[in-house]
Coordinates of C-alpha atoms in Angstrom, one line a residue:
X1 CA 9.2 -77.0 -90.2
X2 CA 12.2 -77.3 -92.4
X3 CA 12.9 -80.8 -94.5
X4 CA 15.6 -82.8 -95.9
X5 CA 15.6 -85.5 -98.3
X6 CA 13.9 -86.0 -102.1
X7 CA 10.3 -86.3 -103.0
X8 CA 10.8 -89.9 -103.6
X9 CA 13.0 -91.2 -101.2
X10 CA 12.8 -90.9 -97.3
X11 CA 12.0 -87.1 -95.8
X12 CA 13.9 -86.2 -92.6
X13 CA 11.9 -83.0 -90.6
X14 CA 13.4 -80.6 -88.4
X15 CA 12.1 -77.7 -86.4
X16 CA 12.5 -74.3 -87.7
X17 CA 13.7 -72.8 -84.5
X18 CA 16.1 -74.7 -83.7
X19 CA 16.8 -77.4 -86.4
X20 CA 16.0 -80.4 -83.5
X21 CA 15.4 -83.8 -85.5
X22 CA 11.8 -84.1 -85.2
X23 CA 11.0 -87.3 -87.4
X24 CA 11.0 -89.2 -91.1
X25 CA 8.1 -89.3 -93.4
X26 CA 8.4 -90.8 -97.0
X27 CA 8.8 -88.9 -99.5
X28 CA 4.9 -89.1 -100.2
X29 CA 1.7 -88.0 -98.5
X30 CA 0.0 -91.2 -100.2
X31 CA 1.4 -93.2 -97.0
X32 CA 0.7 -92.5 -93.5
X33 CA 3.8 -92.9 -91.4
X34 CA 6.3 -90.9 -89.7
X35 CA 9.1 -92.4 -87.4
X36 CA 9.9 -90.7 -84.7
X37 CA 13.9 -89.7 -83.4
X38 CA 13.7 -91.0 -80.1
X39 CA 17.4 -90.1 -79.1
X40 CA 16.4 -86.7 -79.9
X41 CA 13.8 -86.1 -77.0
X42 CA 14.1 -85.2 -74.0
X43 CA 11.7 -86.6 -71.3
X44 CA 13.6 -86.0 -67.9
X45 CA 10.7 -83.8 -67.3
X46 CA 8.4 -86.5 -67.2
X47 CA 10.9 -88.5 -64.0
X48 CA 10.2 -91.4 -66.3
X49 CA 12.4 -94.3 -68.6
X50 CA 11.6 -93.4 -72.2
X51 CA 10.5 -97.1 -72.4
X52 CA 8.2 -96.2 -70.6
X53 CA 7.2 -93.3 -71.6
X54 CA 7.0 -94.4 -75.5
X55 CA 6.4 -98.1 -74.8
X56 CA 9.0 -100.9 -75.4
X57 CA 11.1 -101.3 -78.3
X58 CA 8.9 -103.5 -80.6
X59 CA 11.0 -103.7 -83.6
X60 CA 14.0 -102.4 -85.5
X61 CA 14.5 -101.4 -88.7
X62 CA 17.6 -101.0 -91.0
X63 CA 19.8 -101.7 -88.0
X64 CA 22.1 -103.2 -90.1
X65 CA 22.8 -100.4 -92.3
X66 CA 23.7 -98.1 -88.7
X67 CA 26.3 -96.0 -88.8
X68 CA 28.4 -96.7 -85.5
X69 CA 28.1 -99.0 -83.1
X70 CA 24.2 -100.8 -83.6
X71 CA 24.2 -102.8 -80.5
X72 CA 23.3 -100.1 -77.8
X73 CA 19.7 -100.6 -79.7
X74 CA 19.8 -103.9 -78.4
X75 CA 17.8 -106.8 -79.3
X76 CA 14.1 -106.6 -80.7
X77 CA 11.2 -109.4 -80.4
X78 CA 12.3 -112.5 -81.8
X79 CA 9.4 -112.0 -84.8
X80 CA 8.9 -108.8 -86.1
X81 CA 6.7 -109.6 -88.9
X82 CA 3.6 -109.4 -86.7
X83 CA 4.2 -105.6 -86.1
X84 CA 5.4 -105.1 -89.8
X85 CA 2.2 -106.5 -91.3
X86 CA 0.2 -104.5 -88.6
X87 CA 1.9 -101.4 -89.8
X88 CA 0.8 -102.5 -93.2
X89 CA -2.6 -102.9 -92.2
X90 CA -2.7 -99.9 -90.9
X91 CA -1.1 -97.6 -93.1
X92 CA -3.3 -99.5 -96.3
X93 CA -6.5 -98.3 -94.2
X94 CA -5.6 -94.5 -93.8
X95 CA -4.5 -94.3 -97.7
X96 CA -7.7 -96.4 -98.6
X97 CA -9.9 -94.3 -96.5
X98 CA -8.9 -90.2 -95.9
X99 CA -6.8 -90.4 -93.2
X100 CA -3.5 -89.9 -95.1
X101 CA -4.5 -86.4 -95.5
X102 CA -4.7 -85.3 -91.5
X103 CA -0.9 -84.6 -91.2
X104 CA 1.6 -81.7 -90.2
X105 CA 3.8 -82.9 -92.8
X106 CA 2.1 -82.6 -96.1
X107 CA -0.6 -80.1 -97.6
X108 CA -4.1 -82.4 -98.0
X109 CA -4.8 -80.8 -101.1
X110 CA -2.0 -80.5 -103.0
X111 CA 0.1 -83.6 -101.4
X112 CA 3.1 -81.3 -101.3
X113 CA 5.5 -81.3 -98.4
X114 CA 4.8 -78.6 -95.7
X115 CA 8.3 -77.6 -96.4
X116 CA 10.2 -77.5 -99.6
X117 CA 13.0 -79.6 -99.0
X118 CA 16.8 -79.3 -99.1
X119 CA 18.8 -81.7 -100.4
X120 CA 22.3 -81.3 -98.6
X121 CA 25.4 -80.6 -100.5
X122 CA 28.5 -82.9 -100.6
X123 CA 30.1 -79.6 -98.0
X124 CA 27.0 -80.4 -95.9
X125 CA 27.1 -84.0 -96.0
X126 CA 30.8 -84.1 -94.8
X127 CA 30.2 -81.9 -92.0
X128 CA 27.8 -84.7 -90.4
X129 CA 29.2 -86.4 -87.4
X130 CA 30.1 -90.2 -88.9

């Protein structure tokens, strides 16, 4: 696995093999999370909708700060803050308990990323598609 991003902010991982998004992690092993790139996988293997195969769309984050056009996401729940104090709940539990520490993302004992990351240059940055 190969990583973008700093320590402290958000961490984007990629494969090694073929630099496919895989996910974001925070910067920090001290909470569980990683959210997934859904636009990124490919299920017509499974002759399924991706709703279906991930479950509905439950909430939206950031969609404001999108680059491009936001509204082929389309609309969440009315109230997200169920499923945001949920998350909450849950992520509080693994870091209060051990949990935190069974991921592909970070070492357990050292807390390090599994990857040293690599912040991109201004050159790298301006060759993303905008």
């Amino acid at each position: 696995m190969c990583v973008t991003g700093r320590r402290r902010t958000l961490l984007r991982w990629y494969s090694d093999c073929c630099q496919t998004p895989i996910g974001n992690t925070l910067g920090s092993h001290k909470l569980h999370f990683v959210g997934l790139i859904h636009r990124c996988m490919d299920f017509s293997s499974l002759d399924i909708p991706l709703d279906v195969a991930l479950g509905p769309v439950r909430m939206h984050a950031f969609k404001r700060l999108a680059v491009g056009d936001a509204t082929a996401l389309g609309d969440a729940p009315a109230s997200s803050l169920p499923l945001l104090f949920g998350l909450v709940r849950r992520m509080l539990a693994a870091r209060l308990g051990s949990a935190y520490k069974r991921t592909p993302f970070f070492d357990a004992a050292t807390g390090k990323p599994a990857a040293e990351p690599h912040r991109l240059t201004d050159e790298e940055r301006s060759r993303l598609p905008r």
